[in-house]
């Protein structure tokens, strides 16, 4: 039985070069090993790139935030929305969550009251009494935080009809900036999906930087 052979060159200790024949099987293993060694770092780099957060810039780049890589940036469903993300649903939920960012006017209290009015309670209780409202400072700006749960009247535009969504939750932040108006960040969707992304939302808001 005959085997094809390749040549392997190496240097002796005295500096002279020697060439020997080696079976093709061995050279193929060496070549394959080199290919794998090269491809592994490339795969790791691709995985690392996919795990990087998405930088979101608004107000002509003066305001930025970092969104988790798992959130998928999508085309805004409404013209008044500047940035939109789909938040992958968790097991047991029927729909993805939705995060929107937009600039708008009106007082902080009026906007929070409007959000509260979009929710109703299955037991006919008070949504306002159950809403969690707080305030903090991030990047030198005042941020009003809102957490509301219940049955949600989902309206995807100013003139769109409302669709009833049972057992929903909303996490929202109103960023009152010194030079760039009020920025509204709103995450809502099925309660389990939003609860699973609560820490990610907090991290997203806390990543706020303002020039």
Coordinates of N, CA and C in Angstrom, one line a residue, residues 27-188:
X27 N 0.4 15.8 8.0 CA 0.4 17.2 7.6 C -1.0 17.7 7.5
X28 N -2.0 16.9 7.2 CA -3.4 17.3 7.2 C -3.9 17.7 8.6
X29 N -3.4 16.9 9.6 CA -3.8 17.1 11.0 C -3.2 18.5 11.4
X30 N -1.9 18.7 11.1 CA -1.2 19.9 11.4 C -2.0 21.1 10.8
X31 N -2.3 21.0 9.5 CA -3.0 22.1 8.8 C -4.4 22.3 9.5
X32 N -5.1 21.2 9.8 CA -6.4 21.4 10.4 C -6.3 22.1 11.8
X33 N -5.3 21.7 12.5 CA -5.1 22.3 13.8 C -4.8 23.8 13.7
X34 N -4.0 24.2 12.7 CA -3.8 25.6 12.5 C -5.1 26.3 12.1
X35 N -5.9 25.7 11.3 CA -7.1 26.3 10.9 C -8.1 26.5 12.1
X36 N -8.1 25.5 12.9 CA -9.0 25.6 14.1 C -8.5 26.6 15.1
X37 N -7.1 26.7 15.2 CA -6.5 27.7 16.1 C -6.8 29.1 15.6
X38 N -6.9 29.3 14.3 CA -7.2 30.6 13.8 C -8.7 30.9 13.9
X39 N -9.6 29.9 13.7 CA -11.0 30.1 13.7 C -11.6 30.3 15.0
X40 N -11.0 29.7 16.1 CA -11.5 29.9 17.4 C -11.5 31.3 17.9
X41 N -10.3 32.0 17.8 CA -10.3 33.4 18.2 C -11.3 34.2 17.4
X42 N -11.5 33.9 16.1 CA -12.5 34.7 15.3 C -13.9 34.4 15.8
X43 N -14.2 33.2 16.2 CA -15.5 32.9 16.7 C -15.7 33.6 18.1
X44 N -14.7 33.6 18.9 CA -14.8 34.3 20.2 C -15.0 35.7 20.0
X45 N -14.3 36.3 19.0 CA -14.5 37.8 18.7 C -15.9 38.0 18.3
X46 N -16.5 37.2 17.4 CA -17.8 37.4 16.9 C -18.8 37.3 18.1
X47 N -18.6 36.3 19.0 CA -19.5 36.2 20.2 C -19.4 37.4 21.1
X48 N -18.1 37.9 21.2 CA -17.9 39.1 22.1 C -18.6 40.3 21.5
X49 N -18.5 40.4 20.1 CA -19.1 41.6 19.5 C -20.7 41.5 19.6
X50 N -21.2 40.3 19.5 CA -22.7 40.2 19.6 C -23.2 40.5 21.0
X51 N -22.3 40.4 22.0 CA -22.7 40.6 23.4 C -22.5 42.1 23.8
X52 N -21.9 42.9 22.9 CA -21.7 44.3 23.3 C -23.0 45.0 23.3
X53 N -23.2 46.0 24.3 CA -24.4 46.8 24.3 C -24.6 47.6 23.1
X54 N -25.8 48.0 22.8 CA -26.1 48.9 21.7 C -26.1 50.3 22.2
X55 N -25.3 51.2 21.6 CA -25.3 52.6 22.0 C -26.4 53.3 21.4
X56 N -27.2 54.0 22.2 CA -28.4 54.7 21.7 C -28.1 56.2 21.8
X57 N -28.2 57.0 20.7 CA -27.9 58.4 20.8 C -29.2 59.2 20.4
X58 N -29.5 60.2 21.2 CA -30.7 61.0 20.8 C -30.3 62.5 21.0
X59 N -31.2 63.4 20.7 CA -30.9 64.8 20.8 C -29.6 65.2 20.1
X60 N -29.6 64.7 18.8 CA -28.4 65.0 18.0 C -27.1 64.5 18.6
X61 N -27.1 63.4 19.3 CA -25.9 62.9 19.9 C -25.5 63.4 21.3
X62 N -26.3 64.4 21.8 CA -26.0 65.0 23.1 C -26.3 64.1 24.2
X63 N -27.3 63.1 24.0 CA -27.7 62.2 25.0 C -27.4 60.8 24.5
X64 N -26.9 60.0 25.4 CA -26.6 58.6 25.0 C -26.9 57.6 26.1
X65 N -27.3 56.4 25.7 CA -27.5 55.3 26.7 C -27.0 54.0 26.1
X66 N -26.9 53.0 26.9 CA -26.4 51.7 26.4 C -27.5 50.6 26.7
X67 N -28.0 50.0 25.6 CA -29.0 49.0 25.7 C -28.4 47.6 25.7
X68 N -29.0 46.7 26.4 CA -28.5 45.3 26.4 C -28.5 44.7 24.9
X69 N -27.5 43.9 24.7 CA -27.4 43.3 23.3 C -28.6 42.4 23.0
X70 N -29.3 41.9 24.0 CA -30.4 41.1 23.8 C -31.6 41.8 23.3
X71 N -31.7 43.1 23.5 CA -32.8 43.9 23.0 C -32.6 44.2 21.5
X72 N -33.6 44.1 20.8 CA -33.5 44.2 19.3 C -34.0 45.5 18.8
X73 N -33.2 46.4 18.2 CA -33.6 47.7 17.8 C -34.5 47.5 16.5
X74 N -35.6 48.1 16.5 CA -36.6 48.0 15.4 C -37.0 49.3 14.9
X75 N -37.7 49.3 13.8 CA -38.3 50.5 13.2 C -39.4 51.0 14.1
X76 N -39.4 52.3 14.5 CA -40.5 52.8 15.4 C -41.9 52.6 14.7
X77 N -42.8 52.2 15.5 CA -44.2 52.0 15.0 C -44.9 53.3 14.8
X78 N -44.4 54.3 15.4 CA -45.1 55.6 15.3 C -44.0 56.7 15.0
X79 N -44.4 57.7 14.2 CA -43.5 58.8 13.8 C -43.0 59.6 15.0
X80 N -43.8 59.6 16.1 CA -43.4 60.4 17.3 C -42.3 59.7 18.1
X81 N -42.1 58.5 17.8 CA -41.1 57.7 18.6 C -39.8 57.8 17.9
X82 N -38.7 58.2 18.6 CA -37.4 58.4 18.0 C -36.6 57.1 18.0
X83 N -36.7 56.2 19.0 CA -36.0 55.0 19.1 C -36.9 53.9 19.7
X84 N -36.8 52.7 19.1 CA -37.7 51.6 19.6 C -36.9 50.3 19.6
X85 N -37.2 49.5 20.7 CA -36.6 48.2 20.8 C -37.7 47.2 21.1
X86 N -37.5 46.0 20.6 CA -38.3 44.8 20.9 C -37.6 44.0 22.0
X87 N -38.3 43.7 23.1 CA -37.7 43.0 24.2 C -38.1 41.5 24.1
X88 N -37.3 40.6 23.8 CA -37.7 39.2 23.6 C -38.6 38.7 24.8
X89 N -39.7 38.1 24.4 CA -40.6 37.6 25.5 C -40.0 36.4 26.2
X90 N -40.4 36.2 27.4 CA -40.0 35.0 28.2 C -41.0 33.9 28.0
X91 N -40.6 32.7 28.4 CA -41.5 31.6 28.3 C -42.8 31.8 29.1
X92 N -43.9 31.5 28.4 CA -45.2 31.7 29.0 C -45.9 33.0 28.6
X93 N -45.2 34.0 28.1 CA -45.8 35.2 27.6 C -46.0 35.1 26.1
X94 N -47.1 35.8 25.6 CA -47.5 35.7 24.2 C -46.9 36.8 23.3
X95 N -46.3 37.8 23.9 CA -45.8 38.9 23.1 C -44.5 39.5 23.7
X96 N -43.7 40.1 22.8 CA -42.5 40.7 23.2 C -42.8 42.0 24.0
X97 N -41.9 42.5 24.8 CA -42.0 43.8 25.4 C -41.6 44.9 24.3
X98 N -41.9 46.1 24.6 CA -41.6 47.2 23.7 C -41.0 48.3 24.5
X99 N -39.9 48.8 24.1 CA -39.3 50.0 24.7 C -39.2 51.1 23.7
X100 N -39.7 52.3 24.1 CA -39.7 53.5 23.2 C -39.0 54.7 23.9
X101 N -38.4 55.5 23.1 CA -37.8 56.8 23.5 C -38.3 57.9 22.6
X102 N -38.8 58.9 23.3 CA -39.3 60.1 22.5 C -39.2 61.3 23.3
X103 N -39.2 62.5 22.7 CA -39.1 63.8 23.3 C -40.6 64.3 23.3
X104 N -41.0 64.9 24.4 CA -42.4 65.4 24.4 C -42.5 66.5 25.5
X105 N -43.5 67.3 25.4 CA -43.8 68.4 26.3 C -44.8 67.9 27.4
X106 N -45.4 68.9 28.0 CA -46.3 68.7 29.1 C -45.6 68.5 30.4
X107 N -46.3 68.7 31.5 CA -45.7 68.6 32.8 C -45.5 67.1 33.1
X108 N -44.5 66.9 34.0 CA -44.2 65.5 34.4 C -45.4 64.9 35.0
X109 N -46.1 65.6 35.9 CA -47.3 65.0 36.6 C -48.4 64.7 35.6
X110 N -48.6 65.5 34.6 CA -49.7 65.2 33.6 C -49.4 64.0 32.8
X111 N -48.1 63.8 32.5 CA -47.7 62.6 31.7 C -47.8 61.3 32.6
X112 N -47.4 61.4 33.8 CA -47.5 60.3 34.7 C -49.0 59.9 34.9
X113 N -49.8 60.9 35.1 CA -51.3 60.7 35.2 C -51.9 60.1 34.0
X114 N -51.4 60.5 32.8 CA -51.9 59.9 31.6 C -51.5 58.4 31.5
X115 N -50.3 58.0 31.9 CA -49.9 56.6 31.9 C -50.7 55.8 32.9
X116 N -50.9 56.4 34.1 CA -51.7 55.7 35.1 C -53.1 55.5 34.6
X117 N -53.7 56.4 33.9 CA -55.0 56.3 33.3 C -55.1 55.3 32.2
X118 N -54.0 54.8 31.7 CA -54.1 53.8 30.7 C -54.2 52.4 31.3
X119 N -54.0 52.3 32.6 CA -54.1 51.0 33.3 C -55.4 50.9 34.1
X120 N -56.0 49.7 34.2 CA -57.1 49.5 35.1 C -56.7 48.2 35.9
X121 N -57.4 48.0 37.1 CA -57.1 46.9 37.9 C -58.2 45.8 37.8
X122 N -57.8 44.6 37.7 CA -58.9 43.5 37.6 C -59.8 43.5 38.8
X123 N -59.4 44.0 40.0 CA -60.2 44.0 41.1 C -60.9 45.3 41.3
X124 N -60.8 46.2 40.3 CA -61.4 47.6 40.3 C -60.7 48.5 41.4
X125 N -59.5 48.1 41.8 CA -58.8 49.0 42.8 C -58.2 50.2 42.1
X126 N -57.5 51.0 42.9 CA -56.9 52.2 42.4 C -55.5 52.0 41.8
X127 N -55.4 52.3 40.5 CA -54.0 52.1 39.9 C -53.1 53.1 40.5
X128 N -53.5 54.3 40.7 CA -52.6 55.4 41.3 C -52.0 54.9 42.6
X129 N -52.9 54.4 43.4 CA -52.4 53.9 44.8 C -51.4 52.8 44.7
X130 N -51.4 52.0 43.6 CA -50.5 50.9 43.5 C -49.3 51.2 42.6
X131 N -49.3 52.4 41.9 CA -48.2 52.8 41.1 C -47.0 53.2 42.0
X132 N -45.8 52.9 41.6 CA -44.6 53.3 42.4 C -43.9 54.4 41.6
X133 N -43.8 55.6 42.2 CA -43.3 56.7 41.6 C -42.1 57.2 42.4
X134 N -41.0 57.5 41.8 CA -39.8 58.0 42.5 C -39.0 59.0 41.7
X135 N -38.0 59.6 42.3 CA -37.2 60.6 41.6 C -35.8 60.4 42.0
X136 N -34.9 60.6 41.0 CA -33.4 60.5 41.3 C -32.7 61.4 40.3
X137 N -31.4 61.6 40.6 CA -30.5 62.3 39.7 C -29.5 61.4 39.0
X138 N -29.5 61.5 37.7 CA -28.5 60.7 36.9 C -27.8 61.7 35.9
X139 N -26.5 61.6 35.9 CA -25.8 62.5 35.0 C -26.1 64.0 35.1
X140 N -26.5 64.4 36.3 CA -26.8 65.8 36.6 C -28.2 66.2 36.1
X141 N -29.0 65.2 35.7 CA -30.4 65.5 35.3 C -31.4 64.8 36.2
X142 N -32.6 65.4 36.4 CA -33.6 64.9 37.2 C -34.4 63.8 36.4
X143 N -34.5 62.6 37.0 CA -35.2 61.5 36.3 C -36.3 61.0 37.2
X144 N -37.5 61.0 36.6 CA -38.7 60.6 37.3 C -39.0 59.1 36.9
X145 N -39.1 58.2 37.8 CA -39.3 56.8 37.5 C -40.7 56.4 37.9
X146 N -41.3 55.5 37.0 CA -42.7 55.1 37.2 C -42.8 53.6 37.0
X147 N -43.5 52.9 37.9 CA -43.7 51.5 37.8 C -45.2 51.2 37.9
X148 N -45.9 50.7 36.9 CA -47.3 50.5 36.9 C -47.7 49.1 36.4
X149 N -48.6 48.5 37.0 CA -49.1 47.2 36.5 C -50.6 47.1 36.5
X150 N -51.1 46.2 35.7 CA -52.6 46.0 35.6 C -52.9 45.7 34.1
X151 N -54.2 45.9 33.8 CA -54.6 45.7 32.4 C -54.4 47.0 31.6
X152 N -53.8 46.9 30.5 CA -53.3 48.1 29.8 C -54.0 48.4 28.5
X153 N -54.4 49.6 28.3 CA -55.0 50.1 27.1 C -53.9 50.5 26.1
X154 N -53.5 49.6 25.3 CA -52.3 49.8 24.4 C -52.7 50.6 23.2
X155 N -52.1 51.8 23.1 CA -52.4 52.7 21.9 C -51.1 53.0 21.2
X156 N -50.9 52.5 20.0 CA -49.6 52.6 19.3 C -49.4 53.9 18.5
X157 N -50.3 54.8 18.7 CA -50.1 56.1 18.1 C -51.2 57.0 18.6
X158 N -51.1 58.3 18.4 CA -52.1 59.3 18.9 C -53.5 59.1 18.4
X159 N -53.7 58.5 17.2 CA -55.0 58.3 16.7 C -55.4 56.8 16.5
X160 N -54.5 56.0 17.0 CA -54.7 54.5 16.9 C -55.7 54.1 18.0
X161 N -56.6 53.1 17.6 CA -57.5 52.6 18.7 C -56.7 51.8 19.8
X162 N -57.3 51.9 21.0 CA -56.6 51.2 22.1 C -57.0 49.7 22.1
X163 N -56.0 48.9 22.4 CA -56.2 47.4 22.5 C -55.9 47.0 23.9
X164 N -56.9 46.3 24.5 CA -56.8 45.9 25.9 C -55.7 44.8 26.0
X165 N -54.8 45.0 26.9 CA -53.7 44.0 27.2 C -53.8 43.6 28.7
X166 N -54.2 42.4 28.9 CA -54.3 42.0 30.3 C -52.9 41.6 31.0
X167 N -52.8 41.9 32.3 CA -51.6 41.5 33.0 C -50.4 42.1 32.4
X168 N -50.3 43.4 32.2 CA -49.2 44.1 31.7 C -48.5 44.9 32.8
X169 N -47.3 45.3 32.5 CA -46.5 46.1 33.4 C -45.7 47.2 32.6
X170 N -45.6 48.4 33.1 CA -44.8 49.5 32.5 C -43.8 50.0 33.5
X171 N -42.6 50.1 32.9 CA -41.5 50.8 33.6 C -41.1 52.0 32.8
X172 N -41.1 53.2 33.4 CA -40.9 54.4 32.6 C -40.0 55.3 33.3
X173 N -39.3 56.2 32.5 CA -38.5 57.2 33.1 C -38.7 58.5 32.3
X174 N -38.9 59.6 33.0 CA -38.9 60.9 32.3 C -37.7 61.6 32.7
X175 N -36.8 61.9 31.7 CA -35.5 62.6 32.0 C -35.7 64.0 31.6
X176 N -35.6 64.9 32.7 CA -35.8 66.3 32.5 C -34.4 66.9 32.4
X177 N -34.0 67.2 31.1 CA -32.6 67.7 30.9 C -32.6 69.2 31.0
X178 N -31.4 69.7 31.2 CA -31.2 71.2 31.3 C -31.3 71.8 29.9
X179 N -30.8 71.2 28.9 CA -30.7 71.8 27.6 C -31.4 71.1 26.4
X180 N -31.9 69.9 26.7 CA -32.5 69.1 25.6 C -33.9 68.6 25.9
X181 N -34.6 69.4 26.6 CA -36.0 69.0 26.8 C -36.3 67.8 27.7
X182 N -37.5 67.3 27.6 CA -37.9 66.1 28.4 C -37.8 64.9 27.5
X183 N -37.1 63.9 27.9 CA -37.0 62.6 27.2 C -37.8 61.5 27.9
X184 N -38.6 60.8 27.2 CA -39.5 59.8 27.8 C -39.0 58.4 27.3
X185 N -38.7 57.6 28.3 CA -38.2 56.3 28.1 C -39.3 55.3 28.7
X186 N -39.9 54.5 27.9 CA -41.0 53.7 28.4 C -40.8 52.2 27.9
X187 N -40.9 51.3 28.9 CA -40.8 49.9 28.6 C -42.1 49.3 29.1
X188 N -42.8 48.6 28.2 CA -44.0 47.9 28.7 C -44.2 46.6 27.9

